[in-house]
mmCIF file of C-alpha atoms (C1' of nucleotides) in Angstrom:
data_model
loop_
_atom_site.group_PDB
_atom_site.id
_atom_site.type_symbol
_atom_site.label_atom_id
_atom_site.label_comp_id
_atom_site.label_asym_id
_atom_site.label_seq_id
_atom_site.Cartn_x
_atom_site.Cartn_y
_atom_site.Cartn_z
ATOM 1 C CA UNK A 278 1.398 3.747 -31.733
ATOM 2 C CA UNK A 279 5.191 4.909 -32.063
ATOM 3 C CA UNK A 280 7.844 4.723 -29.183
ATOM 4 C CA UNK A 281 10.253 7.301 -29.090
ATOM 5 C CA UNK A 282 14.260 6.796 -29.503
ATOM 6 C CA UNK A 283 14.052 2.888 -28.861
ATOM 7 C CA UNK A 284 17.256 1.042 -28.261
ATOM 8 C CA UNK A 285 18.100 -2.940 -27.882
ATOM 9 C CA UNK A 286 19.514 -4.844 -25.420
ATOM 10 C CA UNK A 287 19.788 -8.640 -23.741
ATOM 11 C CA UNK A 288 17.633 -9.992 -21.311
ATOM 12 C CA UNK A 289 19.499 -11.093 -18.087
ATOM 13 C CA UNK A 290 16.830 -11.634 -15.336
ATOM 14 C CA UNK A 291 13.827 -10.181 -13.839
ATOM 15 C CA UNK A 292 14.253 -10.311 -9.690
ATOM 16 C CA UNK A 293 10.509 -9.220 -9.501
ATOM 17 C CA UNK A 294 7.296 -7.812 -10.929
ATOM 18 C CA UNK A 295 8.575 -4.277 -11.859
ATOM 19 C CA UNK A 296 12.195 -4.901 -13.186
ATOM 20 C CA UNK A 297 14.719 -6.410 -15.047
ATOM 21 C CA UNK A 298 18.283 -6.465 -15.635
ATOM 22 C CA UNK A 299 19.127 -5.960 -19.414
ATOM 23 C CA UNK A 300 22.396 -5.763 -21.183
ATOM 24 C CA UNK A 301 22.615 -2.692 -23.206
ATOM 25 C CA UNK A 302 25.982 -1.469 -24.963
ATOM 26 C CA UNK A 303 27.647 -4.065 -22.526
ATOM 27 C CA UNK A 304 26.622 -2.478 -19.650
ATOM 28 C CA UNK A 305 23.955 -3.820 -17.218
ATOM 29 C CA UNK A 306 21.126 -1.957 -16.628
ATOM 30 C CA UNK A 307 17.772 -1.859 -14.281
ATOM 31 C CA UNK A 308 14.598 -1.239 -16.156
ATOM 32 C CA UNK A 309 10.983 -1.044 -15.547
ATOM 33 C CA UNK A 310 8.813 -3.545 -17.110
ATOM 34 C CA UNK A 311 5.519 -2.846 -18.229
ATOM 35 C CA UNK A 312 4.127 -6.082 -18.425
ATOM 36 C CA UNK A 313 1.782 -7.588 -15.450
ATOM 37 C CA UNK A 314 2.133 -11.396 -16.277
ATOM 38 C CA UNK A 315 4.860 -13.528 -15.670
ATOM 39 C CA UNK A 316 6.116 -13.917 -19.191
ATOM 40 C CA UNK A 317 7.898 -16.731 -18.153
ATOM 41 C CA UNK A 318 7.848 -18.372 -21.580
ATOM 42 C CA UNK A 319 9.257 -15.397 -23.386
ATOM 43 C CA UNK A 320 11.305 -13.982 -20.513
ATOM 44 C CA UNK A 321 14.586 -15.851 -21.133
ATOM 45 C CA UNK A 322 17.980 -15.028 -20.030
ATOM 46 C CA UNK A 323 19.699 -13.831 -23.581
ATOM 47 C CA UNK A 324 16.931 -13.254 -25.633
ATOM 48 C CA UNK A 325 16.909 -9.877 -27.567
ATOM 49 C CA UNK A 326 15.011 -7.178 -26.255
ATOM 50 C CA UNK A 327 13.957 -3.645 -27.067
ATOM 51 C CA UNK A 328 13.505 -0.517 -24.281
ATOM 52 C CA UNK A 329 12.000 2.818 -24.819
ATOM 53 C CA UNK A 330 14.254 5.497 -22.869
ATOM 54 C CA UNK A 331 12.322 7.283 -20.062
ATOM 55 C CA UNK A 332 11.672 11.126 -20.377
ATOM 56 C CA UNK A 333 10.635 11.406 -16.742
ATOM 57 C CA UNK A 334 14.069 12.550 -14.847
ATOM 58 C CA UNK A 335 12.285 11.266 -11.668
ATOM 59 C CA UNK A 336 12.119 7.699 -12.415
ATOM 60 C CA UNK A 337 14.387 5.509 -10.962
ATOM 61 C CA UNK A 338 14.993 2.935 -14.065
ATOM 62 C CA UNK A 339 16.277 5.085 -17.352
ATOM 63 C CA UNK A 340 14.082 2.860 -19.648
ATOM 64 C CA UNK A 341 11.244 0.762 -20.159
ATOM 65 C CA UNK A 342 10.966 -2.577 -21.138
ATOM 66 C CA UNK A 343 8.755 -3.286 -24.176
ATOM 67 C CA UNK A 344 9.177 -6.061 -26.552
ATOM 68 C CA UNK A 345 10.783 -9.422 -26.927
ATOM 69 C CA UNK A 346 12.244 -11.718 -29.744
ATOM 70 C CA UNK A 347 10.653 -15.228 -29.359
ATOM 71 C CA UNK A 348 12.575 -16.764 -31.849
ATOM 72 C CA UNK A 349 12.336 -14.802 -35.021
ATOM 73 C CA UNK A 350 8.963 -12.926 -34.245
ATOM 74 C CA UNK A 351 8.962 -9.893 -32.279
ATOM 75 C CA UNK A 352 6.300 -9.759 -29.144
ATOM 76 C CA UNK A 353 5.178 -6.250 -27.826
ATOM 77 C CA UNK A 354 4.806 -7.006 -23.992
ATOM 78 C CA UNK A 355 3.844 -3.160 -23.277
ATOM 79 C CA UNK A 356 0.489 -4.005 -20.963
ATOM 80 C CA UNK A 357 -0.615 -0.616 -21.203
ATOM 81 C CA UNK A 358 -0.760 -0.460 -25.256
ATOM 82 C CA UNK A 359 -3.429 -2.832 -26.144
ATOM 83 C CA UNK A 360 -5.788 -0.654 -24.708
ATOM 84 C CA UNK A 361 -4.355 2.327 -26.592
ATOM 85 C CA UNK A 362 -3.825 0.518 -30.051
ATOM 86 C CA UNK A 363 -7.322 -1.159 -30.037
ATOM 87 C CA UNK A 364 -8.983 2.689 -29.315
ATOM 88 C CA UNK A 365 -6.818 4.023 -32.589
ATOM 89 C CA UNK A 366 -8.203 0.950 -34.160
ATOM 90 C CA UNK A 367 -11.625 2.043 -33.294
ATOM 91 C CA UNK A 368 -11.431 5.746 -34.161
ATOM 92 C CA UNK A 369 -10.069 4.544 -37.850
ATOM 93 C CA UNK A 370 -12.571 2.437 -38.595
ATOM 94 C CA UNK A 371 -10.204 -0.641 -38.376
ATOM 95 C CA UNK A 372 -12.659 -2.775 -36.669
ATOM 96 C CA UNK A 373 -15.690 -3.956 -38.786
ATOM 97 C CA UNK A 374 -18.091 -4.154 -36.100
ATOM 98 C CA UNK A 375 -17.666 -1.144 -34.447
ATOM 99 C CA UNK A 376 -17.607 1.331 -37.745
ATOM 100 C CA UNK A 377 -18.501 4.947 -37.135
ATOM 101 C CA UNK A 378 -19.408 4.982 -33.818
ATOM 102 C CA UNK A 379 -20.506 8.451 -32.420
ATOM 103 C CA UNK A 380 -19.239 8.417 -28.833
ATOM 104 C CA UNK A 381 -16.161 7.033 -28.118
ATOM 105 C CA UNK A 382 -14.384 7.037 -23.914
ATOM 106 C CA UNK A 383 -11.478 5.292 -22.173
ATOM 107 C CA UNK A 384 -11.449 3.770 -18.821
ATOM 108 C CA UNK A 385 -15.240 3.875 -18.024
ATOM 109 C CA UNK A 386 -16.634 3.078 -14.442
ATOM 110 C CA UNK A 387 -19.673 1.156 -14.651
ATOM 111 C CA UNK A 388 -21.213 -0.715 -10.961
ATOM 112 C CA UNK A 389 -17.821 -2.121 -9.880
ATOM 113 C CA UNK A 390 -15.275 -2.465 -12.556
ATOM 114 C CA UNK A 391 -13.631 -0.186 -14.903
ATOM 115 C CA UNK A 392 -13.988 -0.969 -18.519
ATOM 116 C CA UNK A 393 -11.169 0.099 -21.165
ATOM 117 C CA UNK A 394 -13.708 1.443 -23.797
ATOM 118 C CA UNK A 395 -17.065 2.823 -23.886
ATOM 119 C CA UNK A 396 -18.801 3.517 -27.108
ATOM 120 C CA UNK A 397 -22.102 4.739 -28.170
ATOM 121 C CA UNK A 398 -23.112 3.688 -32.035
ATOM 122 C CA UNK A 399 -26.064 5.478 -32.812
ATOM 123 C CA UNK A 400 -28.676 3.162 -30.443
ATOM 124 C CA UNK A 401 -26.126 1.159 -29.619
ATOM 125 C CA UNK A 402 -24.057 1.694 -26.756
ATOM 126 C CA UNK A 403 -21.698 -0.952 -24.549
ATOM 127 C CA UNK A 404 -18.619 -1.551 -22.696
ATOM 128 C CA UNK A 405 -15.120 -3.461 -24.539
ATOM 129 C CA UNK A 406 -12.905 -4.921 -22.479
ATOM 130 C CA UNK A 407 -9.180 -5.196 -23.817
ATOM 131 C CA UNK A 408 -6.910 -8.188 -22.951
ATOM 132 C CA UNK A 409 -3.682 -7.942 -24.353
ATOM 133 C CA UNK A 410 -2.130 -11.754 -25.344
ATOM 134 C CA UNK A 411 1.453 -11.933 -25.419
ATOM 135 C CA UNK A 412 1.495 -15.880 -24.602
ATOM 136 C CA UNK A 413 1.336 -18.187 -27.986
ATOM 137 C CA UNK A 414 2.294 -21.582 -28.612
ATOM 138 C CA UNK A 415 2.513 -23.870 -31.847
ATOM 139 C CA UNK A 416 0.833 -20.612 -33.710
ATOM 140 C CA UNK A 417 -1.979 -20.472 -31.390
ATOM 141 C CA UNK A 418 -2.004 -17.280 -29.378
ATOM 142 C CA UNK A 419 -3.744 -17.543 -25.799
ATOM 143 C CA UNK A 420 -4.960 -15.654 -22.666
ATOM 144 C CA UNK A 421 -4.370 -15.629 -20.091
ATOM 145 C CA UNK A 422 -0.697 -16.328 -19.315
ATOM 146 C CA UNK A 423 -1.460 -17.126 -15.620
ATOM 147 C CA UNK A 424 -4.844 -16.937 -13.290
ATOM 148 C CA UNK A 425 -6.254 -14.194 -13.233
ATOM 149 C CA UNK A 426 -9.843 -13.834 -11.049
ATOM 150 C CA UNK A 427 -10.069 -10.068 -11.923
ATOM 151 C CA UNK A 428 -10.312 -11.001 -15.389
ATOM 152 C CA UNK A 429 -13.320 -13.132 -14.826
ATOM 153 C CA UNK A 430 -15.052 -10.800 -13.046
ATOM 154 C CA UNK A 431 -14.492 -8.558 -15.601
ATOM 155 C CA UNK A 432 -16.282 -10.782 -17.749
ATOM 156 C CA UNK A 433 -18.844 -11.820 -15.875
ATOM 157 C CA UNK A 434 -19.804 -8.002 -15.068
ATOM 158 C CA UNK A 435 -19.530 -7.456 -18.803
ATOM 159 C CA UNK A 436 -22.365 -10.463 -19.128
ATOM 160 C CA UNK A 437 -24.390 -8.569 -16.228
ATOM 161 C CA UNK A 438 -24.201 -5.534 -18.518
ATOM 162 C CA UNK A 439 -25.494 -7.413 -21.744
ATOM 163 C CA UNK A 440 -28.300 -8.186 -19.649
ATOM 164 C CA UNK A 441 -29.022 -4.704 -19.217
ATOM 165 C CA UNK A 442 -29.329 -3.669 -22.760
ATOM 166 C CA UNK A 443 -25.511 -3.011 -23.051
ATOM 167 C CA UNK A 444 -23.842 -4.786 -26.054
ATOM 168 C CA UNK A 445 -20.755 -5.884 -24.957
ATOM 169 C CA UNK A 446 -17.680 -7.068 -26.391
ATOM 170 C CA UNK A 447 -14.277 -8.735 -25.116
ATOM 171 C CA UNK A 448 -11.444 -7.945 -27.832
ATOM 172 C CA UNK A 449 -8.099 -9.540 -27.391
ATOM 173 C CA UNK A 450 -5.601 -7.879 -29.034
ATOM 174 C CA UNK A 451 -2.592 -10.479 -30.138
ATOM 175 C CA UNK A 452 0.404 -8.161 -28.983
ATOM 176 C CA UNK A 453 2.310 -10.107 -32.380
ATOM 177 C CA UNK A 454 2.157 -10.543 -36.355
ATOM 178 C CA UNK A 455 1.453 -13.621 -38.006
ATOM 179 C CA UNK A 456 -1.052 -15.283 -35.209
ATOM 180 C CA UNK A 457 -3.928 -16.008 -36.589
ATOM 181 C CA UNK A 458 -5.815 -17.938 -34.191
ATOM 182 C CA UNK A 459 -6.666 -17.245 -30.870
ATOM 183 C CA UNK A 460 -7.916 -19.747 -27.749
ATOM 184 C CA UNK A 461 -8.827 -19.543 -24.299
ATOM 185 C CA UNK A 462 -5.898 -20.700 -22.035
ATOM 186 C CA UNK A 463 -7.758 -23.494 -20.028
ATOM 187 C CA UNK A 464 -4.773 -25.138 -18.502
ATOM 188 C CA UNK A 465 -4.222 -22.403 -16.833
ATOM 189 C CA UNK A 466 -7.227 -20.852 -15.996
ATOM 190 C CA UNK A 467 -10.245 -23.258 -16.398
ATOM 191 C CA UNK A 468 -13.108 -20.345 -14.588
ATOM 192 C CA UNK A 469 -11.560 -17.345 -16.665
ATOM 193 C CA UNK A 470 -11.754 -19.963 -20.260
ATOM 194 C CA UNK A 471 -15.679 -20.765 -18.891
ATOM 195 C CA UNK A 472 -16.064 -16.813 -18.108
ATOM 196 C CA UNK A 473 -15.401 -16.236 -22.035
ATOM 197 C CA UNK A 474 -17.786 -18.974 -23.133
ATOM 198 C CA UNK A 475 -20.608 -18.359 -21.061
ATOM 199 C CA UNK A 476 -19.823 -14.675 -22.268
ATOM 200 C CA UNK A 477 -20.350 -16.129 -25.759
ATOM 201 C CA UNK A 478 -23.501 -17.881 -25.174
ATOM 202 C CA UNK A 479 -24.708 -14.649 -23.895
ATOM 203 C CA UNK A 480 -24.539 -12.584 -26.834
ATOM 204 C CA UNK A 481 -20.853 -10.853 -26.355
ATOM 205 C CA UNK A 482 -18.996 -10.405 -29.381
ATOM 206 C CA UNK A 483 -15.155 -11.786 -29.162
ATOM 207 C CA UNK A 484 -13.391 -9.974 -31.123
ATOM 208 C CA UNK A 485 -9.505 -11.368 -31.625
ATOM 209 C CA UNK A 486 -6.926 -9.048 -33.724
ATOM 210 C CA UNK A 487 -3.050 -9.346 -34.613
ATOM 211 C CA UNK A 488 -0.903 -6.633 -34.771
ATOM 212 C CA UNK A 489 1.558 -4.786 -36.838
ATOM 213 C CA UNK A 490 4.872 -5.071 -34.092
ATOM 214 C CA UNK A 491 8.011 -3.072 -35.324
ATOM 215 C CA UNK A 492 10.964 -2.330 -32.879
ATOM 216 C CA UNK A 493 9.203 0.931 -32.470
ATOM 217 C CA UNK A 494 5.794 0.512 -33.461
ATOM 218 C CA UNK A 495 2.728 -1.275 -33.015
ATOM 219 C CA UNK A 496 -0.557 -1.265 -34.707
ATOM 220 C CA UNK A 497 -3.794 -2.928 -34.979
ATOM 221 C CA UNK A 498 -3.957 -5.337 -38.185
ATOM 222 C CA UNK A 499 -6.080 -8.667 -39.424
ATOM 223 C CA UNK A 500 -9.322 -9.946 -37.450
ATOM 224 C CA UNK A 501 -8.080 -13.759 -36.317
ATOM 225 C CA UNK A 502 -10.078 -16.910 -35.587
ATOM 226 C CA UNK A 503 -11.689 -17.307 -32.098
ATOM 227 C CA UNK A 504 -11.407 -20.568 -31.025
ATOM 228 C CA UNK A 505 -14.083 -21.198 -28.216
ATOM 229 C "C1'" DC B 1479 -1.765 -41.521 27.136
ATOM 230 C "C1'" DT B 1480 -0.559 -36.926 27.226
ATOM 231 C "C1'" DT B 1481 2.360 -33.221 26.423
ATOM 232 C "C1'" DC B 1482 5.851 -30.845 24.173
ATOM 233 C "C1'" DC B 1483 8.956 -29.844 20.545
ATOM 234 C "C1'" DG B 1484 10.352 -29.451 15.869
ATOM 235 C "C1'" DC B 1485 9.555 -29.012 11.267
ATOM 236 C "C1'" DA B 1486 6.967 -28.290 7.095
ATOM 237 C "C1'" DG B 1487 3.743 -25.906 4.803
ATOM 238 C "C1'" DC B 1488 0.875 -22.167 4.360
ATOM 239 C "C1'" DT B 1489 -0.673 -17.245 4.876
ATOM 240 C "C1'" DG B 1490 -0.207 -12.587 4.889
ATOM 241 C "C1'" DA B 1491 2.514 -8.417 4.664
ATOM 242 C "C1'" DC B 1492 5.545 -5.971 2.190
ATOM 243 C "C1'" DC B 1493 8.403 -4.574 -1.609
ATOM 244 C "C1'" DC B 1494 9.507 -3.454 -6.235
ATOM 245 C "C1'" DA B 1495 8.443 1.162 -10.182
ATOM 246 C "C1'" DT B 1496 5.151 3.618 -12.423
ATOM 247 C "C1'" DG B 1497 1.235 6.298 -13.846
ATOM 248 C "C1'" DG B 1498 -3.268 7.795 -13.072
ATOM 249 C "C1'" DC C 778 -2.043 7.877 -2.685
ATOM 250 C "C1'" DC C 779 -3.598 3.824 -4.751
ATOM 251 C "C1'" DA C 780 -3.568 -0.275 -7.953
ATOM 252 C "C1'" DT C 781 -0.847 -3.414 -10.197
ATOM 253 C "C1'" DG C 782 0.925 -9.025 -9.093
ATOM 254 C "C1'" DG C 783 4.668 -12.094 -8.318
ATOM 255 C "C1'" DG C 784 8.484 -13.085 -5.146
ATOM 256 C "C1'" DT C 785 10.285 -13.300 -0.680
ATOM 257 C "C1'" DC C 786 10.337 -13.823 4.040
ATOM 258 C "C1'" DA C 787 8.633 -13.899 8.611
ATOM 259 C "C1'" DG C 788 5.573 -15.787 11.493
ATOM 260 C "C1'" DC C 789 1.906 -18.837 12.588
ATOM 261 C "C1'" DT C 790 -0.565 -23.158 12.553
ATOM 262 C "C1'" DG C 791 -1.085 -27.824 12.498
ATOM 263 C "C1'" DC C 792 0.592 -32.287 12.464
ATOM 264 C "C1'" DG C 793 3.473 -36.013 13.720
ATOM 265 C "C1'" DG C 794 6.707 -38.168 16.388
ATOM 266 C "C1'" DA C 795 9.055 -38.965 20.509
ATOM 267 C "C1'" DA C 796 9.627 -38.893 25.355
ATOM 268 C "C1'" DG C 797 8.067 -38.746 30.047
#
DNA sequence: CTTCCGCAGCTGACCCATGG
DNA sequence: CCATGGGTCAGCTGCGGAAG
């Protein structure tokens, strides 16, 4: 997954959920950010940052904020890409477990929720659901970065499913390089870290992966440890 | 003892920008 | 037109303290 004509700039401050101010060539600037969480821990006024310009004239911010220097290691916090780079991983026949599958669809209704990828495999058919983890601490990566209830009912709708002949899988794709190990966050969100391993006792595959993050790239790569 | 007022804390609505 | 989710603010509730 490439972004087009990428540029860099300084973090200032992000007044809410949908912007920040950035520093680029010395001149302040609103963007859009495409991250849901709070980031908080990444998020730092004068860390070095990296926008994609916007090629819709009707937006109101000219670019789009997308990844983050923690330190020296670059964090993608684009929160619609995980979804996108963990379907390319699919159709390449990145991911061992899900090798040359025949049917292969994005953003799937099943009951209530909306899963990110459906895939048939021969017999086999079942519903992935994609978290993208930008959080990580002492080389451990973790989700989620704050409460999140829709996530566990994700999950527990994905256990329903198993139940119903679906095989199921929760894949968290580490939006970084060099993270290879991967935990529930249950300090922050004790019924969404249960969700996962009562998902786990129930047959669902947890799938973690790092990625290949370049200022203007980013790309599935190595299959990390689950911790759970 | 009862009533009223003030304040703190909580809830809910709304806003922000975007893409589906 | 809706979903996304945290921040902000207004408005409401409930509690405690003080005064009649």
């Amino acid at each position: 997954m490439e972004y087009i004509r990428v540029v860099e700039g300084v973090f200032i401050k992000r007044p809410n959920r949908f912007i920040a101010h950035v520093l680029i060539d010395n001149k302040e600037e609103i963007v859009h950010v495409k991250n849901t969480g709070r980031c908080l821990e990444i998020l730092k006024p004068g860390v070095k940052v990296f926008l994609e310009p916007s090629t819709n004239p009707n937006r109101k911010t000219k670019y789009s904020l997308i990844s983050v220097y923690k330190k020296d290691m670059l964090i993608n916090i684009d929160s619609q890409v995980p979804n996108k780079v963990v379907y390319d991983g699919i159709v390449s026949n990145h991911i061992e477990c899900l090798k040359d599958v025949t049917f292969l669809k994005r953003e799937v209704t099943y009951n209530n929720s909306r899963f990110d990828i459906y895939y048939e495999k021969g017999k086999e058919k079942g519903f992935i659901e994609v978290k993208g983890v930008t959080l990580e601490e002492d080389g451990i990566a973790m989700f989620p970065d704050a409460p999140t209830t829709r996530g566990t009912k994700h999950i527990n709708e994905l256990i329903e499913g198993n139940k119903e002949g679906y095989i199921n899988y929760i894949f968290f794709l580490i939006q970084m390089d060099e993270i290879n190990r991967f935990k529930p966050n249950i300090e922050r969100d004790k019924a969404f870290s249960e969700a996962v391993k009562k998902a786990k006792e129930n047959g669902i595959t947890i799938l973690g992966y790092n990625s290949g993050v370049t200022r203007d790239s980013i790309i599935i790569n190595k299959k990390i440890y689950i911790d759970i």
